Coordinates of C-alpha atoms in Angstrom, one line a residue:
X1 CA 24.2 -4.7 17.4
X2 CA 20.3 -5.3 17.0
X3 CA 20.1 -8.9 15.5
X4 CA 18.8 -8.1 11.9
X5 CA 15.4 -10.1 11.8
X6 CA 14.8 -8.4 15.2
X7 CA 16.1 -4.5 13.8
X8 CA 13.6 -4.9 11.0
X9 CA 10.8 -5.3 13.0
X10 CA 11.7 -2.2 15.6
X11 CA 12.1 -0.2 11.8
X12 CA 8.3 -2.0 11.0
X13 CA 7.2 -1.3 14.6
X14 CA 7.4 2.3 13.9
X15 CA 6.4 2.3 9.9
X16 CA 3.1 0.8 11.3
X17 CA 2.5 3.3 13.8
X18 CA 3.1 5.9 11.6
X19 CA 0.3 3.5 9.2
X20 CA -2.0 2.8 12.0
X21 CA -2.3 6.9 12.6
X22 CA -2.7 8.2 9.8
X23 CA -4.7 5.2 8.8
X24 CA -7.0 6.3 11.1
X25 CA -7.8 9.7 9.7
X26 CA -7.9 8.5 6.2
X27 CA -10.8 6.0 8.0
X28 CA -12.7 9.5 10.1
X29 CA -11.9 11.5 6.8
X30 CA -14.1 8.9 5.0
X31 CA -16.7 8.2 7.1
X32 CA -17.6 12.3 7.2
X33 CA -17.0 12.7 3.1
X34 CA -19.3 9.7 2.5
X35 CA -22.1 11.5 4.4
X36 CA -21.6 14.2 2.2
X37 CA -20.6 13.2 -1.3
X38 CA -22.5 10.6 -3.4
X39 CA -21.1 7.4 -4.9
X40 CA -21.2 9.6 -8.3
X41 CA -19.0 12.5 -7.0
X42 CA -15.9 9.7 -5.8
X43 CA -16.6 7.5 -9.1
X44 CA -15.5 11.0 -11.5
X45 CA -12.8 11.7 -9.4
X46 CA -11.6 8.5 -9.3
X47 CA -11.4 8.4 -13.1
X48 CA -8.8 11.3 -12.7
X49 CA -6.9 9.9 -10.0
X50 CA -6.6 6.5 -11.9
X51 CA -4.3 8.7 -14.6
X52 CA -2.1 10.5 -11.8
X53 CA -1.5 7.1 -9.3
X54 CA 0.0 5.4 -12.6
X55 CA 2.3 8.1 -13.4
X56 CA 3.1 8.6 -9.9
X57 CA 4.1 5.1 -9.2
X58 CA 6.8 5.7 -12.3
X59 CA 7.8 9.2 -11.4
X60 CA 11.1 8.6 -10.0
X61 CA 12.0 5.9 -12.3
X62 CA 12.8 3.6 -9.3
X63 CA 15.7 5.9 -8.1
X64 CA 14.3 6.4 -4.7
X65 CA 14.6 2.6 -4.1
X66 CA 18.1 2.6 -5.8
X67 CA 18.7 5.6 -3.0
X68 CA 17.8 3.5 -0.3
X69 CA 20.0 0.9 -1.9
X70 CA 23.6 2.8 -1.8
X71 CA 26.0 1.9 0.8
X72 CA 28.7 4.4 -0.9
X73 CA 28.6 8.0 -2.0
X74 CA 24.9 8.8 -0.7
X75 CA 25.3 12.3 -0.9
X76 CA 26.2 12.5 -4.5
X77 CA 23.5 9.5 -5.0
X78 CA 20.8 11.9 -3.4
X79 CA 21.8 15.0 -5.4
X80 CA 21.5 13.2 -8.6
X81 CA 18.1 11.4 -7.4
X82 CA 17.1 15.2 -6.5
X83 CA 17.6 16.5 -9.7
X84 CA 16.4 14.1 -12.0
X85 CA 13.0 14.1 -9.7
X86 CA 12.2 17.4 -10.9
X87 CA 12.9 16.8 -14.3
X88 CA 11.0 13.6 -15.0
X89 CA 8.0 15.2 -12.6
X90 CA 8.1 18.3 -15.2
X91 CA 7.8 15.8 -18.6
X92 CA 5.1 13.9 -16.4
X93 CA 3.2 17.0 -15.7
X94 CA 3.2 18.3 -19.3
X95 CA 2.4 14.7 -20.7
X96 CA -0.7 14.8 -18.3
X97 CA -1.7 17.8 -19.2
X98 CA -1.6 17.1 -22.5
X99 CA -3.3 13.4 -22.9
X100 CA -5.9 15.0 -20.4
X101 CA -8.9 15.7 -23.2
X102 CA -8.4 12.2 -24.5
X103 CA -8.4 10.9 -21.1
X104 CA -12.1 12.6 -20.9
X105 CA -13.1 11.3 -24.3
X106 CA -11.9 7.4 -23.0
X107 CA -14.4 8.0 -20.4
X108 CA -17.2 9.7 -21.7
X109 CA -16.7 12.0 -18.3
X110 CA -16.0 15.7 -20.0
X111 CA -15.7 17.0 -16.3
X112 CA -12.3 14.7 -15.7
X113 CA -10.5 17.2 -18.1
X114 CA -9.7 19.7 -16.2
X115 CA -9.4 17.4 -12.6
X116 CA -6.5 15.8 -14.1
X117 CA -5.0 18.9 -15.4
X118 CA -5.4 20.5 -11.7
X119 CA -4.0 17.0 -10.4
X120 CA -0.9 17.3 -12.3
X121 CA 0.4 19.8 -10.2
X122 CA 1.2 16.8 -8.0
X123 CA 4.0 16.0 -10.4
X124 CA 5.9 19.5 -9.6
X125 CA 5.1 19.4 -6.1
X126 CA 5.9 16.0 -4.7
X127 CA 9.6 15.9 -6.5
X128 CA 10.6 18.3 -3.7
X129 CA 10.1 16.5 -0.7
X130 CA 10.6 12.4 -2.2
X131 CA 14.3 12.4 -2.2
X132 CA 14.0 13.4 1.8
X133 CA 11.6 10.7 2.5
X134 CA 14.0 8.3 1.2
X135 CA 16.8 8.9 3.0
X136 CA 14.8 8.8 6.1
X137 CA 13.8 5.4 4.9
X138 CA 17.1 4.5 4.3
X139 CA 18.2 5.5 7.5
X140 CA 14.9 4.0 9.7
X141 CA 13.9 7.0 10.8
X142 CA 10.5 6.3 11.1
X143 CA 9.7 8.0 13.9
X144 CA 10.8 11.2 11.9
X145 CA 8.8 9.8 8.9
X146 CA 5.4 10.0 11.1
X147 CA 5.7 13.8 11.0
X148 CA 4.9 13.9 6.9
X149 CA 3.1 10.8 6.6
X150 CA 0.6 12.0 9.7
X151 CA 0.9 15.8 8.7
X152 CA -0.6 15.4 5.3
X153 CA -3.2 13.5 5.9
X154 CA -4.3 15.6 8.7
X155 CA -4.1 18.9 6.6
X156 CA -5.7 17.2 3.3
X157 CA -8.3 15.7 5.9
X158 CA -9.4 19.5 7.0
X159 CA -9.2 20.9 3.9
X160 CA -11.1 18.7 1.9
X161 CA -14.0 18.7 4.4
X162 CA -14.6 22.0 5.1
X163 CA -14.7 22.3 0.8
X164 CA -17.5 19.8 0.7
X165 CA -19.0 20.9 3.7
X166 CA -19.6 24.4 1.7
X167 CA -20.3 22.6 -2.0
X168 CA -17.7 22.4 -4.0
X169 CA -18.2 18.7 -4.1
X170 CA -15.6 16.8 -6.5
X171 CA -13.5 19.9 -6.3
X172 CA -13.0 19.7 -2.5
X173 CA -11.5 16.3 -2.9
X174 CA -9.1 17.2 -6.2
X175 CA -7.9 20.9 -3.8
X176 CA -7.3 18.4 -0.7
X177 CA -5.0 15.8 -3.0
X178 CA -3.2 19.3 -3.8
X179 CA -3.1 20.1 -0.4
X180 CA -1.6 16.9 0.7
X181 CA 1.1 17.4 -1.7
X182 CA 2.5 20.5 -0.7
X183 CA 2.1 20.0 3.0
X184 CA 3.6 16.8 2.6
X185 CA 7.1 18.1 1.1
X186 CA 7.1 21.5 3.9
X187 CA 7.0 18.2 6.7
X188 CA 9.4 16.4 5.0
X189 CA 12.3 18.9 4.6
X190 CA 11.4 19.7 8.6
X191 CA 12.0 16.2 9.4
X192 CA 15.1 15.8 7.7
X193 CA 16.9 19.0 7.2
X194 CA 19.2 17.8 5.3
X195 CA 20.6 20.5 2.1
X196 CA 20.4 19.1 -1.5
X197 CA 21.7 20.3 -4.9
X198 CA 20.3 19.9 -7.8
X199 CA 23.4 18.5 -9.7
X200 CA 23.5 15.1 -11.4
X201 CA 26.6 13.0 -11.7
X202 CA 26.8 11.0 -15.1
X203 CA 28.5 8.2 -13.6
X204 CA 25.9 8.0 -10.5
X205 CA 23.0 8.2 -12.6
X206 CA 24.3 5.4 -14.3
X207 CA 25.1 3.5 -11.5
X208 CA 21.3 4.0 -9.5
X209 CA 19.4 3.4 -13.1
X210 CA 21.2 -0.3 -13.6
X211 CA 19.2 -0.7 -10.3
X212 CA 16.1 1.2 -11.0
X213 CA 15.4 -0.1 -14.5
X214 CA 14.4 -3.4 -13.7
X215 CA 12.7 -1.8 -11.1
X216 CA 11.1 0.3 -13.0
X217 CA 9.8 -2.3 -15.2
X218 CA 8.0 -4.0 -11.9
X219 CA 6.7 -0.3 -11.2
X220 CA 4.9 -0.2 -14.7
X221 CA 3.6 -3.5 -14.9
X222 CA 2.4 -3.1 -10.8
X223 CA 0.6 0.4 -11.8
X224 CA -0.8 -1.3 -14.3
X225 CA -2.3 -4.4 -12.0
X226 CA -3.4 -1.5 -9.2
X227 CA -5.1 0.4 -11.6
X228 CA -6.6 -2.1 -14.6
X229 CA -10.4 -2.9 -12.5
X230 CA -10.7 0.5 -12.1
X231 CA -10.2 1.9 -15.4
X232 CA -12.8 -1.7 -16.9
X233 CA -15.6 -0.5 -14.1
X234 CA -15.2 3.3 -15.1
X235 CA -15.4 2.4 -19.0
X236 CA -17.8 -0.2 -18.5
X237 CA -20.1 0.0 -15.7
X238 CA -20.2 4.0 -15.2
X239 CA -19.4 6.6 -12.2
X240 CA -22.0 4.7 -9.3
X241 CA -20.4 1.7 -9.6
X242 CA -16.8 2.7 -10.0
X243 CA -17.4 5.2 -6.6
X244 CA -18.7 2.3 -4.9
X245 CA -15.8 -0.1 -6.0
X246 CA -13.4 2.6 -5.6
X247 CA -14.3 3.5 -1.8
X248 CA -14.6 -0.4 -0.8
X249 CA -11.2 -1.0 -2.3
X250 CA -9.7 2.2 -0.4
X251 CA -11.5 0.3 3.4
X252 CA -9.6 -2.8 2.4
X253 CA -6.2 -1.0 0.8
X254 CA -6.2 0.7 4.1
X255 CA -6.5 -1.9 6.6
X256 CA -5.0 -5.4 4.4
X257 CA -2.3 -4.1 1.7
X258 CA -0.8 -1.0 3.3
X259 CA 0.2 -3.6 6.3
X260 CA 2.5 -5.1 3.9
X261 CA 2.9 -1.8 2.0
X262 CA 4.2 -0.5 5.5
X263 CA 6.5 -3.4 5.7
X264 CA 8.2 -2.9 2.7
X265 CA 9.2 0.7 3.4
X266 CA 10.8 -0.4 6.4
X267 CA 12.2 -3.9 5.5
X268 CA 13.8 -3.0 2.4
X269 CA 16.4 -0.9 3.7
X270 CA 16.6 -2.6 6.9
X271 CA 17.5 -5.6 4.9
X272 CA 19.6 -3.9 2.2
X273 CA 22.2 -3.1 4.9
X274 CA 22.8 -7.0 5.3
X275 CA 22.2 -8.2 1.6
X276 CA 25.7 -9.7 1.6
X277 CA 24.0 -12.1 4.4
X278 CA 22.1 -14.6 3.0
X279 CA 21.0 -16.5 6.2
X280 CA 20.2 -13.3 8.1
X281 CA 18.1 -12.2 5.2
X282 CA 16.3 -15.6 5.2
X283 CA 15.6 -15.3 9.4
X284 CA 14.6 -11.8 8.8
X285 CA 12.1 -12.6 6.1
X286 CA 10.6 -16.0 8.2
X287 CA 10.3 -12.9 11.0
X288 CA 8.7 -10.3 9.7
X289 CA 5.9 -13.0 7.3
X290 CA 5.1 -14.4 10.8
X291 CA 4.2 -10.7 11.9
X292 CA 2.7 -9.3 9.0
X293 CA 0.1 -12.3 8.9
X294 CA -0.4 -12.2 12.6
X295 CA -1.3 -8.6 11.5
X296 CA -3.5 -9.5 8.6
X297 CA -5.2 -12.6 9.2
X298 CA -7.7 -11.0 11.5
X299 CA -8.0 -8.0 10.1
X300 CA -8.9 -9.9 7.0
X301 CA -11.6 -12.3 8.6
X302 CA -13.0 -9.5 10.3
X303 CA -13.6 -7.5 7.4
X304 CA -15.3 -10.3 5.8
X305 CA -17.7 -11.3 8.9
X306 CA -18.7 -8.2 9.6
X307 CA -18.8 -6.3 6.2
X308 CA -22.5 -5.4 6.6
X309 CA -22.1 -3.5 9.8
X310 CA -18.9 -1.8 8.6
X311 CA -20.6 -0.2 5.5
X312 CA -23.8 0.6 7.8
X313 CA -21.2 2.5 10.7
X314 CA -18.8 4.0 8.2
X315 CA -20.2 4.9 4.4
X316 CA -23.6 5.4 5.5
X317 CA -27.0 4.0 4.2
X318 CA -26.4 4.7 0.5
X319 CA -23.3 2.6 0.4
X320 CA -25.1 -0.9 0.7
X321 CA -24.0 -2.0 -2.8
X322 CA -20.6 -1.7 -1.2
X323 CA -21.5 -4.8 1.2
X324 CA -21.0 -8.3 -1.3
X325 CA -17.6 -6.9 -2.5
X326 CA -16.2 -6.1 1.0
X327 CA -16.6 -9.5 1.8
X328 CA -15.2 -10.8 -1.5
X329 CA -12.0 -8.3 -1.3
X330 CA -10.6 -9.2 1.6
X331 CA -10.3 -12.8 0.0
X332 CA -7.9 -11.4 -2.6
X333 CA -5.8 -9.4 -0.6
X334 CA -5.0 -12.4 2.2
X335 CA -4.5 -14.4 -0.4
X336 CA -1.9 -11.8 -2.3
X337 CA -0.1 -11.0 1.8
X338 CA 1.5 -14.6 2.0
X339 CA 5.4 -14.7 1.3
X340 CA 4.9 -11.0 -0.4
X341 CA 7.3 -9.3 1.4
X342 CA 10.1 -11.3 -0.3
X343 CA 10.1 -9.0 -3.1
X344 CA 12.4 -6.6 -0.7
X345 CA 14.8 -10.0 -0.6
X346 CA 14.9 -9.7 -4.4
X347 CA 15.1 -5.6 -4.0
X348 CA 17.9 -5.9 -1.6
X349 CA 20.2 -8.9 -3.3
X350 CA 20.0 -6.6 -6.3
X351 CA 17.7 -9.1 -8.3
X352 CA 15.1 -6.4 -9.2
X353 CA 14.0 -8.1 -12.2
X354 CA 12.4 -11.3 -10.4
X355 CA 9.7 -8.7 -9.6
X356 CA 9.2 -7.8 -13.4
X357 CA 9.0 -11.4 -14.4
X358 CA 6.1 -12.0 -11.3
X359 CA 4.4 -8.8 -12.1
X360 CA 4.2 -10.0 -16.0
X361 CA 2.6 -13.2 -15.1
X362 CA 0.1 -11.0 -13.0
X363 CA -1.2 -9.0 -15.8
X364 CA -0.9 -12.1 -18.1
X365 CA -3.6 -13.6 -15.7
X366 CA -5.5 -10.6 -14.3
X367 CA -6.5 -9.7 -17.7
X368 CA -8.2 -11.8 -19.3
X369 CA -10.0 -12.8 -16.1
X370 CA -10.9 -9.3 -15.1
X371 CA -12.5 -8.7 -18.5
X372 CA -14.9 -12.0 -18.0
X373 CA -15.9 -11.3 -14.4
X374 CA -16.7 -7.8 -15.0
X375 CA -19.8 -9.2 -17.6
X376 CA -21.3 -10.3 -14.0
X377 CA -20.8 -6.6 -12.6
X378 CA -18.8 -5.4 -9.3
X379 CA -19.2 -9.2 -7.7
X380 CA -17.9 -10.8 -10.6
X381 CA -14.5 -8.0 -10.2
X382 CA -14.3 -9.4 -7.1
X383 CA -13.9 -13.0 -7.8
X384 CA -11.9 -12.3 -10.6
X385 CA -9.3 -10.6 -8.4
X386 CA -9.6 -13.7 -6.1
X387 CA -8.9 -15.8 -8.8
X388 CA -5.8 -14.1 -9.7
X389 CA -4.6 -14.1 -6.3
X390 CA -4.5 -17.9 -6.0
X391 CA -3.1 -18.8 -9.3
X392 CA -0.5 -16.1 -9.1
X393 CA 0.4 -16.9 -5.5
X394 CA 1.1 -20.8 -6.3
X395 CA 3.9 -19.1 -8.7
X396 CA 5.5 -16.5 -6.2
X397 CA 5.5 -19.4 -3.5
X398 CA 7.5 -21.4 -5.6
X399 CA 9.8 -19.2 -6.5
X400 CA 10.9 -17.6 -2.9
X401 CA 11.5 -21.3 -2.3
X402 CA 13.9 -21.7 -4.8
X403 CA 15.6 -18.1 -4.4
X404 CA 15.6 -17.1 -1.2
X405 CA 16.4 -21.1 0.4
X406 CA 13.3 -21.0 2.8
X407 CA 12.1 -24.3 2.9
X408 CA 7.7 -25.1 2.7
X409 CA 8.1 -26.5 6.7
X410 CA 10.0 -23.4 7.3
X411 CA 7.2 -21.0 5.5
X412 CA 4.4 -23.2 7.1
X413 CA 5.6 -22.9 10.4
X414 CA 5.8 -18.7 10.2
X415 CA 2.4 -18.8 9.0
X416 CA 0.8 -21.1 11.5
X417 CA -0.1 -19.1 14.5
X418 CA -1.6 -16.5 12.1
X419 CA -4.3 -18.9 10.9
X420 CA -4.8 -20.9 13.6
X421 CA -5.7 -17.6 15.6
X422 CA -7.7 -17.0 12.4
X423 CA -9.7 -20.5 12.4
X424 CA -11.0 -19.8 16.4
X425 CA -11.9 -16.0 15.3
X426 CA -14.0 -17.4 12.5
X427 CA -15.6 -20.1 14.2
X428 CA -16.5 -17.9 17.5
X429 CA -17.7 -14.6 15.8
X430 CA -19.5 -15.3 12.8
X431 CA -22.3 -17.2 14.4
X432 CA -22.2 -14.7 17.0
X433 CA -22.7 -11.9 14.3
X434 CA -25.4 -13.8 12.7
X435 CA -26.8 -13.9 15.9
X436 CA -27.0 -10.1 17.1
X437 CA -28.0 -9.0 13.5
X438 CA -31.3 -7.6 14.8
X439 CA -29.1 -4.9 16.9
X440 CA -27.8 -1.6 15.6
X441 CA -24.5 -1.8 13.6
X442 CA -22.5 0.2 16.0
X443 CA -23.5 -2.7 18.3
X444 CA -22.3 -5.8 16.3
X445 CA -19.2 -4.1 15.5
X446 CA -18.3 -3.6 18.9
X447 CA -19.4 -7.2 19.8
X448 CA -17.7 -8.9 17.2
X449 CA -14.8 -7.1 17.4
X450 CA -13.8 -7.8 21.3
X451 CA -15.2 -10.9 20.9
X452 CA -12.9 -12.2 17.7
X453 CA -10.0 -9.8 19.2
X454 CA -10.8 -12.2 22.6
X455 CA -10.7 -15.6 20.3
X456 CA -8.1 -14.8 18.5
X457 CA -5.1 -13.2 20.2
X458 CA -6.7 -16.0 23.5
X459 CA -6.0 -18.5 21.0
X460 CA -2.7 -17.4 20.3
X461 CA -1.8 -17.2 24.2
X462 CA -2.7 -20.6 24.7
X463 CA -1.2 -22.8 21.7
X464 CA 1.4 -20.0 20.5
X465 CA 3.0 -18.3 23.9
X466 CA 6.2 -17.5 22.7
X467 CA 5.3 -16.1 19.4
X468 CA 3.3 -13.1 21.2
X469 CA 5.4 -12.6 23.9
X470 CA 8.2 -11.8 22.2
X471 CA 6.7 -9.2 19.6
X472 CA 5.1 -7.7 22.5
X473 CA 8.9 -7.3 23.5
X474 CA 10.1 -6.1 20.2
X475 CA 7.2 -3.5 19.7
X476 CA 8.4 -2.5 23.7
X477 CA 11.7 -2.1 22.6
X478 CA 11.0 -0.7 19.4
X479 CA 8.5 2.2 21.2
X480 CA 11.5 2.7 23.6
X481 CA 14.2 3.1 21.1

């Protein structure tokens, strides 16, 4: 039997390939509808899409986690999950549709009306296909997982081009979300062919929501953390800004949070099936930190030495505001990565409702801070979120001390090759940046990057040998598995 720290990383191995592809596309997909759609066109959009990511972070109630949860009766579990899917995503859909004028009235955007009323579709759709994704969660089957997770992407991609491409402009990106959708529940029910009924057991319903409540909770408060900037620019600072915010956020989202986003879908069942094992689930979560910031760390500092460049290469010359906030982001988000992942530990030892306790302290401190910095536009967003991030992370570090029994030597010492890798990347490539500027941004990209990829993962040779050679093993014997 795979040794558990080492089994979650072959089931993160795979969740980040299936990230790092379809990552990818989201990246080309962006890059062409930048070209073609101004900062306005993503800002009104966005003002919908705030409305349907809130509701769809609470549209299963949490009973897709509680799925991937059960040891016993999964069957039954997964039938009930099934059928009370469709039923909450038909109350979501009819509540959106019906909040959706006052929705347009809140922002002063008449046109979001009927975007969010198209959107809500998304709510009958997706129920169809979310029950299947879990179980292949459940299971780590993520190689089976890559055929929705890439297959959407790569249909929503087409679509929505070839729409702007022939002017329907903030349409083409509200028909590709719908697109995605649909696609995405056909490729899930071919990846797992597994039948369900829609039939819901009383008793299991009771036993997955004692689970999912708590859960829940988190879910509610964490929408309402994602979500909160957006909906202060969009009221406050109009559709330019909120498109510019809204993409930058998306670049960073993409390459910083979904690395630990990934993690979680693969480490929370992986570490569910030993939750009766404290000292394996402490080793597995030391493991799979180390990784994750050996991941982010350079991603991070790269982002934030050679933002100019990046916004010049990939959004195109009327995306320059875009430049101070995506060096400001990245800040936040690194910041927000350390010891995160321990929130599967709480997940997995059935203690749901540590995450609802850190997630009420987020809001408590996001707030009032968010509403000061935005007085000092999109930069002053930006340091507000940074500002959360460290007061909030002081907290959550103190608290998987206590729960979890890692030790602050033990945390320090996952985290050191990470960040000393980090320190020779920034001190070798930002002069070196600052030193090529005059050259075209396709240029300095390419530069920096194989020069901070050379830094870094050199550095990490030298002082951290054993750390690389044996993920280099475990992504080997994950690939080969």
């Amino acid at each position: 039997m795979i040794h558990a720290g080492r089994k979650t990383v072959h089931a993160v191995a795979w969740n980040y390939a299936s990230f790092a592809l379809s990552k990818g596309v989201v990246l080309i997909t962006m890059a062409v509808l930048t070209r073609l759609l101004p900062p306005e066109t993503f800002g009104i959009v966005s003002l919908a899409t705030i409305i349907i990511s809130y509701f769809s972070l609470l549209q299963d109630l949490g009973l897709g986690s509680a799925l991937i949860q059960q040891r016993n009766d999964v069957q039954e579990a997964a039938n009930t999950v099934y059928a009370a899917n469709l039923v909450i995503g038909i109350l979501f859909f009819l509540f959106t549709f019906a909040i959706a004028p006052a929705v347009a009235v809140f922002f002063r955007a008449p046109a979001v009306e009927p975007m969010l009323r198209i959107l809500a579709l998304t709510f009958l759709i997706d129920p169809f296909g979310s029950v299947h994704i879990a179980l292949l969660q459940r299971d780590l089957a993520f190689r089976k997982k890559l055929i929705p997770d890439l297959g959407r992407l790569l249909i929503k991609a087409v679509v929505t081009i070839v729409l702007a491409v022939k002017g329907f402009g903030a349409w083409s990106l509200i028909i590709g979300q719908l697109s995605s959708s649909l696609s995405g529940v056909i490729l899930a029910r071919i990846a797992l062919r597994q039948k369900l009924r829609m039939r819901i057991k009383k008793p299991q319903l009771g036993r997955l929501l004692k689970f999912s409540i708590p859960f829940m909770a988190f879910n509610l408060i964490n929408a309402l953390v994602s979500n909160i900037e957006f909906i202060v620019i969009g009221r406050t600072l109009g559709d330019a800004a909120l498109g510019i915010y809204s993409i930058t956020y998306r670049i960073v989202d993409l390459l910083i949070m979904n690395v630990w986003v990934v993690l979680a879908g693969a480490m929370f069942p992986a570490l569910a099936t030993i939750q009766h094992q404290p000292h394996l689930l402490r080793r597995a979560f030391l493991s799979v930190t180390q990784y994750v910031q050996v991941f982010i760390v350079p991603i991070s500092l790269g982002l934030i030495i050679t933002a100019e460049p990046i916004v010049k290469v990939l959004l195109g010359a009327q995306w320059l505001g875009a430049i101070p906030i995506l060096r400001l982001l990245p800040v936040a988000f690194l910041i927000f990565s350390i010891g995160t992942t321990a929130g599967d530990i709480y997940k997995a030892i059935g203690r749901p409702a540590l995450l609802l306790k850190m997630g009420i302290l987020h809001i408590m401190i996001l707030i009032p801070l968010l509403l000061v910095g935005v007085q000092y536009q999109l930069v002053g967003v930006a340091l507000s979120l940074i500002a959360t991030a460290f007061l909030v992370k002081i907290v959550h570090l103190f608290v998987i001390v206590r729960v979890i029994g890692v030790t602050v030597s033990e945390l320090m010492r996952a985290l050191r090759p990470a960040f000393v890798g980090g320190t020779a990347l920034t001190i070798v490539t930002t002069p070196l940046v600052y030193s090529i500027g005059d050259q075209p941004p396709v240029v300095q990209l390419l530069v920096a990057g194989v020069t901070g990829a050379a830094a870094y993962f050199g550095t990490l040779w030298l002082l951290e040998k054993e750390v690389v050679i044996k993920g280099a093993n475990t992504i080997l014997d994950a690939v080969r598995r």
